[in-house]
mmCIF file of C-alpha atoms in Angstrom:
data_model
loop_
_atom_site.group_PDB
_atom_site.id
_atom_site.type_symbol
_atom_site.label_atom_id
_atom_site.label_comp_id
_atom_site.label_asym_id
_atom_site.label_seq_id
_atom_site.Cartn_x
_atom_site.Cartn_y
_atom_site.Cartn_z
ATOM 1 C CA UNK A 19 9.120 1.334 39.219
ATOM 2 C CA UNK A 20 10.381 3.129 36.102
ATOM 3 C CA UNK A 21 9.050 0.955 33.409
ATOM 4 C CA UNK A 22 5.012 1.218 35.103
ATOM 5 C CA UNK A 23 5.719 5.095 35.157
ATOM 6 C CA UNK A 24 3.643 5.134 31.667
ATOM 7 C CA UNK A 25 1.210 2.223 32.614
ATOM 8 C CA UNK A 26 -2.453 2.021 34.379
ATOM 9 C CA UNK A 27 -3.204 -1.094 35.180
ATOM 10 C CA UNK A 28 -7.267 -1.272 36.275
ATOM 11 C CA UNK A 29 -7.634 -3.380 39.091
ATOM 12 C CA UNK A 30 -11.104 -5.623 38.241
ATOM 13 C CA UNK A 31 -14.014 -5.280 40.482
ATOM 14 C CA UNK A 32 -14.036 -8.832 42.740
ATOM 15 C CA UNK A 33 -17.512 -8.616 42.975
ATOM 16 C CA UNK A 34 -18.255 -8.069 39.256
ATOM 17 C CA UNK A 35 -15.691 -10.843 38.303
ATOM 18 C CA UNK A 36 -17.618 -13.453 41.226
ATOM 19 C CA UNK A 37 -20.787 -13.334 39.295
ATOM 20 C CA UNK A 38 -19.100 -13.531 35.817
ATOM 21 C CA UNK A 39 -17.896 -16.525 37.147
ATOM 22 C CA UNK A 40 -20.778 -18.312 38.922
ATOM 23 C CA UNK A 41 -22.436 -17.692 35.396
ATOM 24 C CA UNK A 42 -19.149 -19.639 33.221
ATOM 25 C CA UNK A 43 -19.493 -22.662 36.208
ATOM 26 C CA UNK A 44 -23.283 -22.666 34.961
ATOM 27 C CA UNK A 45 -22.760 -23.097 31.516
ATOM 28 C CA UNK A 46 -19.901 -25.754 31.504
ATOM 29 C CA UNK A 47 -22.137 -27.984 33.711
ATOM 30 C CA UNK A 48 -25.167 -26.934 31.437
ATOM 31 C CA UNK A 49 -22.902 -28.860 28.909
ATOM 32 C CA UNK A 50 -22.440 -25.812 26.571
ATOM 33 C CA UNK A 51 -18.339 -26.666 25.761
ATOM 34 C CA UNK A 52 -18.385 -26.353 22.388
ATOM 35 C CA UNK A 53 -14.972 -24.508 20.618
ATOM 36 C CA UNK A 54 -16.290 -21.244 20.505
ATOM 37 C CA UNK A 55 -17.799 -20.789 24.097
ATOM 38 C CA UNK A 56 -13.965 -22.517 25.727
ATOM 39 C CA UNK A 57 -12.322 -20.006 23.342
ATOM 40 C CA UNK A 58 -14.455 -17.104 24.705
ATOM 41 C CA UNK A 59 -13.892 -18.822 28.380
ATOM 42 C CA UNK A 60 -9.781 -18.972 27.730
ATOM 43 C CA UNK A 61 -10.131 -15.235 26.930
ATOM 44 C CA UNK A 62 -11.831 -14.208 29.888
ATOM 45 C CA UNK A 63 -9.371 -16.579 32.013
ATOM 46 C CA UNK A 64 -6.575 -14.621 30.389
ATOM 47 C CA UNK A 65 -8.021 -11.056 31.693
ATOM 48 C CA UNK A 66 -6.540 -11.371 35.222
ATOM 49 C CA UNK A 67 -4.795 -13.598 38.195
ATOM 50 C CA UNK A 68 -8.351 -12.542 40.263
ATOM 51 C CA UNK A 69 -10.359 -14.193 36.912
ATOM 52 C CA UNK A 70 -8.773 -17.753 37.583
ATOM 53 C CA UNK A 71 -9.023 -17.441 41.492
ATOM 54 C CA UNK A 72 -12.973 -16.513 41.655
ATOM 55 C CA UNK A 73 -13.330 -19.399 38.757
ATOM 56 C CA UNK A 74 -11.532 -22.375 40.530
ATOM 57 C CA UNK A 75 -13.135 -20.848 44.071
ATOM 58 C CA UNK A 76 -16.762 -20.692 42.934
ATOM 59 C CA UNK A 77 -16.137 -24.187 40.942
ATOM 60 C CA UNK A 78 -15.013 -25.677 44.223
ATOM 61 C CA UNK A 79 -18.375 -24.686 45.834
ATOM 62 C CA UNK A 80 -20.690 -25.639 43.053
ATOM 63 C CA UNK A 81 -20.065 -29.263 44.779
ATOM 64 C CA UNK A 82 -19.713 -31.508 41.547
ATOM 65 C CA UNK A 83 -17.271 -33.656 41.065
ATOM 66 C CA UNK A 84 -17.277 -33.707 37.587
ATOM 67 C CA UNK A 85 -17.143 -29.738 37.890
ATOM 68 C CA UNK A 86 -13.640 -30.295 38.887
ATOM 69 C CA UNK A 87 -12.456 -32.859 36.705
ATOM 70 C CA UNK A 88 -13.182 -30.670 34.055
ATOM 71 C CA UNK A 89 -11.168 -28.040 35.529
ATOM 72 C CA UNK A 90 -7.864 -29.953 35.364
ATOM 73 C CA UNK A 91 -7.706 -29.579 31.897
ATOM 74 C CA UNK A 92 -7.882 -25.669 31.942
ATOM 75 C CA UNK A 93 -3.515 -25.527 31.681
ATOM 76 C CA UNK A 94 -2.682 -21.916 30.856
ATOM 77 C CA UNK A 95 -0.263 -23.827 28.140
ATOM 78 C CA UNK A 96 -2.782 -24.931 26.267
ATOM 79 C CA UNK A 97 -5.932 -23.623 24.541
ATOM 80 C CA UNK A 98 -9.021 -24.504 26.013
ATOM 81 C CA UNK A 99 -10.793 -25.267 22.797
ATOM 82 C CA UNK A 100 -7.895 -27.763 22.062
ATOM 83 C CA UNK A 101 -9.175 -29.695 24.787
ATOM 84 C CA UNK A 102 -12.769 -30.068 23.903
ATOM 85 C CA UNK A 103 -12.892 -33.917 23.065
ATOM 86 C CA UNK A 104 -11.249 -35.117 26.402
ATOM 87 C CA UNK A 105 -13.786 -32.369 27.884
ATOM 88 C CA UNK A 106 -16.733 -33.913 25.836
ATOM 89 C CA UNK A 107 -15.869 -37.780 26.442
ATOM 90 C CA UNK A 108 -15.412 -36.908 29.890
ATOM 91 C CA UNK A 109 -19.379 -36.382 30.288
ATOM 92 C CA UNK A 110 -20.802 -38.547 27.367
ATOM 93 C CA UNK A 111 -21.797 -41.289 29.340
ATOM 94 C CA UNK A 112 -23.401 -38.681 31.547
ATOM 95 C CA UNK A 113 -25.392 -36.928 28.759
ATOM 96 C CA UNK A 114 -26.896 -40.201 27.188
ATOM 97 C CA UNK A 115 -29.799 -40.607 29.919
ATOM 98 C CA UNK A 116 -30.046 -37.056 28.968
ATOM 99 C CA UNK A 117 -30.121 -37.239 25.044
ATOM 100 C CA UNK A 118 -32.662 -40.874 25.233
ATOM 101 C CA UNK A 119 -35.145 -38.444 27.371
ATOM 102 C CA UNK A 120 -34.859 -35.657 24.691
ATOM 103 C CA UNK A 121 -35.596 -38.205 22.432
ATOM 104 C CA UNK A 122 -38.807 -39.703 24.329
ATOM 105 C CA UNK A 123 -39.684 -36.234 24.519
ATOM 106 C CA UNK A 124 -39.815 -36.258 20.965
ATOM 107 C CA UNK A 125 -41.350 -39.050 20.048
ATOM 108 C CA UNK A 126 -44.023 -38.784 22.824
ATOM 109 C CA UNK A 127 -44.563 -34.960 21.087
ATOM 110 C CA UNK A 128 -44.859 -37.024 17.878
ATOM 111 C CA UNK A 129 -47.649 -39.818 18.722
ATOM 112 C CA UNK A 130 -49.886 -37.361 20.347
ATOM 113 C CA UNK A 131 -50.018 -35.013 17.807
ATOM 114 C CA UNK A 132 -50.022 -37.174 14.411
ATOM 115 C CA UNK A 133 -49.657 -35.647 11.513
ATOM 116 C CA UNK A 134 -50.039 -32.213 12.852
ATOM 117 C CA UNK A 135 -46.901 -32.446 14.644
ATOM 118 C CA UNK A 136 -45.766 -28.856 15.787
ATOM 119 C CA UNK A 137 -49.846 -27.738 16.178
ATOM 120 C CA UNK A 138 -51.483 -29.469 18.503
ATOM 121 C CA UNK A 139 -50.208 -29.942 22.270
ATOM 122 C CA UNK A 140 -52.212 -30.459 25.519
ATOM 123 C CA UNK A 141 -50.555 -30.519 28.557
ATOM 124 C CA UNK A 142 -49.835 -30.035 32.079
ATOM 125 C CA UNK A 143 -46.314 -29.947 33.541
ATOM 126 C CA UNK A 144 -45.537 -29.886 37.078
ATOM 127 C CA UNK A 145 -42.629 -29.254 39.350
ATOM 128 C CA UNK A 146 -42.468 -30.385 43.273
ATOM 129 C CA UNK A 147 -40.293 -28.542 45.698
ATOM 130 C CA UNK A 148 -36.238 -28.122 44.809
ATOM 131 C CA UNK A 149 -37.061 -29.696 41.315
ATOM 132 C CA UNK A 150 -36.412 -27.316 38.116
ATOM 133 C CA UNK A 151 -37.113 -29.068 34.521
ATOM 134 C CA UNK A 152 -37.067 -28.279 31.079
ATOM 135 C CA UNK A 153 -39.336 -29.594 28.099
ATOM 136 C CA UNK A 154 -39.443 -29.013 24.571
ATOM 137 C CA UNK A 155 -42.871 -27.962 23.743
ATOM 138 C CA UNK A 156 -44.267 -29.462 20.411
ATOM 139 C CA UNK A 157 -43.932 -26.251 18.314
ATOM 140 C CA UNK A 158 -39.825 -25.760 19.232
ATOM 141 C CA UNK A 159 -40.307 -23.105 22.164
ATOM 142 C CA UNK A 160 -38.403 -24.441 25.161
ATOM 143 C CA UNK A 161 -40.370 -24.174 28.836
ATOM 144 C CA UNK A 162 -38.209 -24.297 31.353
ATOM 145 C CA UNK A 163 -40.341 -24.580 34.923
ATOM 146 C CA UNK A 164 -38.365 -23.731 38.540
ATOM 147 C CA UNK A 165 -39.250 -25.171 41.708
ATOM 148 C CA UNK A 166 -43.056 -25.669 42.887
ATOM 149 C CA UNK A 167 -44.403 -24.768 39.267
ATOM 150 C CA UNK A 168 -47.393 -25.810 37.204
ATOM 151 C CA UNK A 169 -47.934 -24.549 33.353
ATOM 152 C CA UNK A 170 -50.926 -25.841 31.470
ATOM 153 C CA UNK A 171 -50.084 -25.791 27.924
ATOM 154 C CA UNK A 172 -52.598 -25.558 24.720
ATOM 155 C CA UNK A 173 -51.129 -25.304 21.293
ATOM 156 C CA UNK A 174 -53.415 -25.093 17.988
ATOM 157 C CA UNK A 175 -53.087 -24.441 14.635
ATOM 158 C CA UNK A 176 -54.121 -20.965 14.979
ATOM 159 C CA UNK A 177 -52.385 -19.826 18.473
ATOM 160 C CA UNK A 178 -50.319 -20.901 21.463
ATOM 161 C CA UNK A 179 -51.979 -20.631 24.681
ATOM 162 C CA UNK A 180 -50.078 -21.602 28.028
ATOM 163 C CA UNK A 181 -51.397 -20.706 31.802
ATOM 164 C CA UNK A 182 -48.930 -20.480 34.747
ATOM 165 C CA UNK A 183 -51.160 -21.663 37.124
ATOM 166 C CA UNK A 184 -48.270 -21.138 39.916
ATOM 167 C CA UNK A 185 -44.093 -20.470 40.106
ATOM 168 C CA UNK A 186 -41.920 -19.445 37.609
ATOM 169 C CA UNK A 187 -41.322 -20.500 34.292
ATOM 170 C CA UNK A 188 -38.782 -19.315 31.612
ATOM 171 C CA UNK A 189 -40.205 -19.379 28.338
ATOM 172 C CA UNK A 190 -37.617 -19.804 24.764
ATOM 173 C CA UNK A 191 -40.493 -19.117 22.217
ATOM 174 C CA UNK A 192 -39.695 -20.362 18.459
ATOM 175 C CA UNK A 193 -40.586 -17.515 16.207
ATOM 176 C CA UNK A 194 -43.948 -18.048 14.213
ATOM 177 C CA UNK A 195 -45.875 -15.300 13.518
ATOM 178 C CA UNK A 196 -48.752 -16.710 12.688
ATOM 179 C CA UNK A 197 -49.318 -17.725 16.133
ATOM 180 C CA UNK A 198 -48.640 -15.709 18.973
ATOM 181 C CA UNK A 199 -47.176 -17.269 21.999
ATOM 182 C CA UNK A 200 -49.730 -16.203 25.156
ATOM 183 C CA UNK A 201 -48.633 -16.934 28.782
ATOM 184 C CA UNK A 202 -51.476 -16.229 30.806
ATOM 185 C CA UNK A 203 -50.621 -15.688 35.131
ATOM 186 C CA UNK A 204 -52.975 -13.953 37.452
ATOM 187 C CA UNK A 205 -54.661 -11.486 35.318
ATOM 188 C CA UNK A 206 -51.741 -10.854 33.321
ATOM 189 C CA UNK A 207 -50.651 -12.073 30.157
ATOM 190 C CA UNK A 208 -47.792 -11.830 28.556
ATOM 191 C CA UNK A 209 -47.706 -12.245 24.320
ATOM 192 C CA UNK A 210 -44.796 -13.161 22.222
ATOM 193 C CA UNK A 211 -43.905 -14.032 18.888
ATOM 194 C CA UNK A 212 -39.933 -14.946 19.283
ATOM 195 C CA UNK A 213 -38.256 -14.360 22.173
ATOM 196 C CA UNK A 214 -36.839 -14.968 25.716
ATOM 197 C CA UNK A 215 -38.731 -14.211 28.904
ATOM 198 C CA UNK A 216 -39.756 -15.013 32.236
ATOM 199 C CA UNK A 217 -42.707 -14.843 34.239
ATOM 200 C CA UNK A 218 -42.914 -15.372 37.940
ATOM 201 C CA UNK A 219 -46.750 -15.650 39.947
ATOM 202 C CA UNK A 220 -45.722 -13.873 43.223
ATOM 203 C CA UNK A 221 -48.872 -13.932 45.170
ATOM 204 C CA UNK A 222 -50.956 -11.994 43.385
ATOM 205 C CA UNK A 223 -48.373 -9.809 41.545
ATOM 206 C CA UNK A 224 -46.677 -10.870 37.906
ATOM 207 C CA UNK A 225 -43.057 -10.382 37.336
ATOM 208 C CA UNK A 226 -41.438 -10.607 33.855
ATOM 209 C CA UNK A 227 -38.115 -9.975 32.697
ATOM 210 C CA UNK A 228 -36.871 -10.119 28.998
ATOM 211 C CA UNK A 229 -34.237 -11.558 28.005
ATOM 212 C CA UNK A 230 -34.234 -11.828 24.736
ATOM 213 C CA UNK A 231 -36.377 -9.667 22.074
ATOM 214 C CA UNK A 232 -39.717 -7.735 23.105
ATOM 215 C CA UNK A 233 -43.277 -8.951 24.484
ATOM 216 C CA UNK A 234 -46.383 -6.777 24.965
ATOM 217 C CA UNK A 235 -48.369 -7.168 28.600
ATOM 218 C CA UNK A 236 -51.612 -7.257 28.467
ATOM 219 C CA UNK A 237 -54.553 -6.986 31.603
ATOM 220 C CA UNK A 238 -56.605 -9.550 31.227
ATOM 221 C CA UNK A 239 -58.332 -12.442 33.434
ATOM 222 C CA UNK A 240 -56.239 -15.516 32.761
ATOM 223 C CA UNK A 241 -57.513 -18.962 31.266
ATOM 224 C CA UNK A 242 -60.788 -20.831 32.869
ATOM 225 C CA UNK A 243 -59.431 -24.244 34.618
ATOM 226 C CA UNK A 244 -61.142 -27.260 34.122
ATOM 227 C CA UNK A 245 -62.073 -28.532 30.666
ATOM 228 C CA UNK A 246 -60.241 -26.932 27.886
ATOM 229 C CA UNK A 247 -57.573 -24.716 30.059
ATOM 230 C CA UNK A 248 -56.916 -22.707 26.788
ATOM 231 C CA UNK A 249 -60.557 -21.025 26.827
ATOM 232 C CA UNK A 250 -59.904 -17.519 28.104
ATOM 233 C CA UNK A 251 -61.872 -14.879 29.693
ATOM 234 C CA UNK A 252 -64.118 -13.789 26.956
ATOM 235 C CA UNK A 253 -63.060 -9.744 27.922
ATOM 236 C CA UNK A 254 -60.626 -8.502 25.196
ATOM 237 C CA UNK A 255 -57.334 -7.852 26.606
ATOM 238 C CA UNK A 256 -55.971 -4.437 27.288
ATOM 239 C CA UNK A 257 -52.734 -3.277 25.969
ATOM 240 C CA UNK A 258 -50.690 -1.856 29.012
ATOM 241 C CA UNK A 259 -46.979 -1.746 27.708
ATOM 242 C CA UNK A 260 -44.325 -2.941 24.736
ATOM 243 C CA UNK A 261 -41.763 -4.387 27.271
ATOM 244 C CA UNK A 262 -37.624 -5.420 25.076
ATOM 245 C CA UNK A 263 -34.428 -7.242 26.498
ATOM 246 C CA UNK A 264 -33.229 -5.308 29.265
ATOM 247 C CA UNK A 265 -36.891 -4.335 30.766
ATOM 248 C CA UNK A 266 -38.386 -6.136 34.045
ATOM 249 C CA UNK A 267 -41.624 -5.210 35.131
ATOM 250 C CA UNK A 268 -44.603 -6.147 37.620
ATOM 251 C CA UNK A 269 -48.153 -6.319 36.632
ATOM 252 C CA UNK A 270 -50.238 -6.311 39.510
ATOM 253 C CA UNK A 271 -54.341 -6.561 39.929
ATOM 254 C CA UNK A 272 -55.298 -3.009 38.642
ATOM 255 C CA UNK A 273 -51.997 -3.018 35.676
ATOM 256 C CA UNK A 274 -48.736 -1.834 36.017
ATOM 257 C CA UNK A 275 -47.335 -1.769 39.008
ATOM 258 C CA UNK A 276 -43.173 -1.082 37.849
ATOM 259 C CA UNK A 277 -41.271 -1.286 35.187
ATOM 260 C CA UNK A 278 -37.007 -0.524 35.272
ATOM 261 C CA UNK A 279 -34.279 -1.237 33.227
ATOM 262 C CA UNK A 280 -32.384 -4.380 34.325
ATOM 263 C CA UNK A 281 -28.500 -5.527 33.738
ATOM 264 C CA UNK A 282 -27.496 -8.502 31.402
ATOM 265 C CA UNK A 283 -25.480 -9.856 34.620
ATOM 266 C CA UNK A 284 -28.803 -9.209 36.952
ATOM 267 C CA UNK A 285 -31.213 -11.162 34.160
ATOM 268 C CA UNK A 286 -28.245 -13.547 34.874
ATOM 269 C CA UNK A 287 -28.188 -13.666 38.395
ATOM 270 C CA UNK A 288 -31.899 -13.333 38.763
ATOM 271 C CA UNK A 289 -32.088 -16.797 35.981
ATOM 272 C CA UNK A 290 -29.411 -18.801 37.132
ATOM 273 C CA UNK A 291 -31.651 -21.202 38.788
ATOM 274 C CA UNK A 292 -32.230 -22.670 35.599
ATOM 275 C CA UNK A 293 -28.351 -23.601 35.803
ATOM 276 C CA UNK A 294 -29.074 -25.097 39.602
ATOM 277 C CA UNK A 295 -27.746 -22.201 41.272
ATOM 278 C CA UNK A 296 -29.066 -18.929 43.103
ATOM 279 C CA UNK A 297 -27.604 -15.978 42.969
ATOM 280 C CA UNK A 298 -27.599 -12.738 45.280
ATOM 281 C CA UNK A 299 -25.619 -9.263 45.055
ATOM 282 C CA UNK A 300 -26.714 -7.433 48.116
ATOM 283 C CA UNK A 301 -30.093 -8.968 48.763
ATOM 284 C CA UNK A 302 -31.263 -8.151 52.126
ATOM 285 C CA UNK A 303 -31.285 -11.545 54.048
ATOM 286 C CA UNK A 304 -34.968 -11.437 54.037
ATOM 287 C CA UNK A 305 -35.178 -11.578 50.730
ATOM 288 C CA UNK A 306 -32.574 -14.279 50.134
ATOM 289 C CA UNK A 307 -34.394 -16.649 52.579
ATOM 290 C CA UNK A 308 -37.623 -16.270 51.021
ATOM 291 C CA UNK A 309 -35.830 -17.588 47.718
ATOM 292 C CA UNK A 310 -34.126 -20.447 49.301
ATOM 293 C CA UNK A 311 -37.422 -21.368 51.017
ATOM 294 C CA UNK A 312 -39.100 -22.008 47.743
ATOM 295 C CA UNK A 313 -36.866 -25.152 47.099
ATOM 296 C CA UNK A 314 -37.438 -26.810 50.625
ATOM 297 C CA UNK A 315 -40.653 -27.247 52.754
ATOM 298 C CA UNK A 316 -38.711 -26.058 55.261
ATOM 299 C CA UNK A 317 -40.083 -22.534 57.300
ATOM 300 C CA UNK A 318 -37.323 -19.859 57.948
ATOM 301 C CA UNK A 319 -38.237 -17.413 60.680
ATOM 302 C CA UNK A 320 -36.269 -14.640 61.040
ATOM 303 C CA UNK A 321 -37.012 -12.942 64.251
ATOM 304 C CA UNK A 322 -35.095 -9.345 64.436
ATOM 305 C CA UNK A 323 -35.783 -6.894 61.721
ATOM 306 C CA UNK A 324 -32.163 -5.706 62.098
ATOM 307 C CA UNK A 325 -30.917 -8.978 60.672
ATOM 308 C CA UNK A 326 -33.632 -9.140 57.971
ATOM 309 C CA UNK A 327 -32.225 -6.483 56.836
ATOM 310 C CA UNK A 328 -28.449 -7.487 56.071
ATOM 311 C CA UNK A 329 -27.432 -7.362 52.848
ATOM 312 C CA UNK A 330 -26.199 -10.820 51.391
ATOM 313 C CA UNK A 331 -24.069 -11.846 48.340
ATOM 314 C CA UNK A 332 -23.284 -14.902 46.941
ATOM 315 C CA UNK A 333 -24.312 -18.560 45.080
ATOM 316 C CA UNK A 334 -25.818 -21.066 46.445
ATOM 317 C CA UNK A 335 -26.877 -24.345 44.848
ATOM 318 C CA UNK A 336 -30.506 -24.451 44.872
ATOM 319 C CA UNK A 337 -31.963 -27.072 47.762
ATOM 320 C CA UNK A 338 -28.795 -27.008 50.165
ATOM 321 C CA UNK A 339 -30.186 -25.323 52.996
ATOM 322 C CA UNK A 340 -27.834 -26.180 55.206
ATOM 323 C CA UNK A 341 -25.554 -24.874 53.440
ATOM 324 C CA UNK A 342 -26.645 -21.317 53.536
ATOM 325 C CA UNK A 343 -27.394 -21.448 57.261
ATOM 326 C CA UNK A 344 -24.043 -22.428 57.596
ATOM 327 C CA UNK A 345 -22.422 -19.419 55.427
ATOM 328 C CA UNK A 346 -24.416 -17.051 57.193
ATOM 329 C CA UNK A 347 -23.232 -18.295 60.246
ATOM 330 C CA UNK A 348 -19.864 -17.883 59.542
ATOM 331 C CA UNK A 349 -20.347 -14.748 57.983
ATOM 332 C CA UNK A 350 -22.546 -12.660 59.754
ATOM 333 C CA UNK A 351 -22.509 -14.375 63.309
ATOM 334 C CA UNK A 352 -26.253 -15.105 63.377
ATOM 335 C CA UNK A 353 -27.249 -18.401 64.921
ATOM 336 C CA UNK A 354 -29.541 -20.599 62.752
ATOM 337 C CA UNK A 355 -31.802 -22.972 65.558
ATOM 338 C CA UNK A 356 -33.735 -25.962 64.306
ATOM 339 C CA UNK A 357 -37.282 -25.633 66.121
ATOM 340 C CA UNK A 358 -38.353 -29.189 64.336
ATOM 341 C CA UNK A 359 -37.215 -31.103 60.898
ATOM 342 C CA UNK A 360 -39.224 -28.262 59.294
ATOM 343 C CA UNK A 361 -38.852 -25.087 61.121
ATOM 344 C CA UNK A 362 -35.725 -22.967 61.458
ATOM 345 C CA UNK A 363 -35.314 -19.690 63.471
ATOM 346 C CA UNK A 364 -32.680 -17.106 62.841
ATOM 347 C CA UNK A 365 -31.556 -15.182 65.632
ATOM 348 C CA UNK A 366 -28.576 -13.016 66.465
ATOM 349 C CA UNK A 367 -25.931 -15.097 68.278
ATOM 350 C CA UNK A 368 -24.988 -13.863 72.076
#
């Protein structure tokens, strides 16, 4: 007892270190294993026994095999970044459909737009239900679309128009001044010239978080469909707020509706579907099911406000229904009843 007399030792917060690992499981199966990043990951192991247990839990419940392959080479006697080649040739026969359809991207980008490759792009991409996908757009940006989306894309010489006609999309905009990068959803739009956002077509209600950089939103009526889906309203859009990395806000109908400050681990959390996961921190259940419902076409009817209510932490791949109902189960002693193949009710267990 002597020799801790002089020592404080801070315990780490469970619930802080669960998320910051949910997020390191994310980017290891996102591929991102080069030196630097397993370096920072060995680091982070280091910090604390509770820093190795929540990793090796959560990367048990991800549910990939390959997830926990990797995780055999993680040997406290040896530095991670030593073991990046056996990590690498572990996966590279994994990552070649992946690197042949990055390359058809490419080409595909190149044929349609000739010689003024990087200008001109006209397109419409389209997600169905528990499907997220990500496409290099012809000028560099990266569009990544979750579940149930559709983003009509228009790219000139002179500007870069895209209209979330539905969902969510995360937009990584290549910086080019000379053409500002326009999302247009409900009558919102959202203008960048380099940065990292995301815009989400709730009803009638636009959400954005920033992520990276700063993006003015603007009121205006979005894009006409049909024909040339980059011809706007011909109104002049109306400057309601400079939003930076670290803002979220909601532009509703008549402008905006809220703006707060938002965490680096709650952009996280609130983004990690683009990693296949979803991630909640006190969500009431409500809330959580109306998430998890947008990757099935499967109806979740919760039928006593009392367990709407309950708050709810935790990852969950995105699709696995059953999964969840299962958890909750468990957890909160709630009995999940299957009406029909595509109807569940929620009710408190007796």
């Amino acid at each position: 007892m002597a020799d801790n007399d002089n020592k404080v030792v801070d315990l780490p917060d469970r619930q802080i270190v669960r998320e910051e690992a949910s997020l390191w499981v994310a980017r290891l199966d996102s591929r991102e294993n080069n030196p630097d990043v397993l370096n920072e990951l060995q680091n982070w192991l280091n910090k604390s026994p509770t820093h190795r247990e929540e990793f090796r839990r959560l990367s048990a419940l991800w549910g990939e095999m390959d997830i926990l392959d990797d995780l055999n080479y993680l040997d406290d006697s040896h530095n991670i970044a030593e073991q990046t080649t056996r990590y690498s040739n572990s996966r590279w026969l994994k990552r070649i459909g992946g690197i042949a359809a990055l390359l058809l991207i490419a080409i595909a980008s190149y044929l349609s737009t000739g010689p003024n490759k990087g200008l001109e792009q006209h397109a419409t991409f389209h997600t169905n239900f528990g499907e997220v996908q990500t496409i290099a757009l012809s000028d560099g940006s990266t569009l990544t679309l979750n579940t149930d989306t559709t983003v009509e894309v228009a790219m000139s010489g002179s500007e870069r128009r895209l209209n979330l006609l539905k969902g969510e999309a995360h937009f990584a905009v290549a910086k080019d001044a000379s053409r500002p990068f326009s999302v247009y959803a409900g009558h919102g739009l959202v203008r960048a010239v380099g940065t990292a956002f995301s815009v989400y077509l709730k009803k009638r209600d636009v959400e954005v978080i920033v992520s990276e950089g700063r993006v003015e939103l603007m009121a205006n009526p979005p894009p006409v469909s049909g024909g040339d889906s980059a011809q706007a309203d011909a109104s002049n859009p109306t400057l309601l707020k400079v939003i930076a990395a670290g803002d979220q806000a909601v532009m509703a109908d008549d402008g905006l509706k809220r703006l707060e400050p938002i965490s680096e681990i709650a952009i996280n959390r609130k983004l990690s579907w683009r990693s296949g996961m979803l991630a909640f921190a006190g969500d009431p259940l409500s809330d959580v099911l109306e998430q998890v419902s947008r990757y099935t076409d499967v109806r979740v009817e919760i039928t006593d406000a009392k367990i709407a209510a309950l708050p709810v932490g935790g990852y969950f791949k995105v699709g696995e229904l059953d999964g969840l109902l299962e958890a909750l189960e468990t957890t909160f002693g709630i009995r999940a009843e299957w009406v029909d193949e595509k109807h569940v009710r929620i009710t408190q267990s007796s």
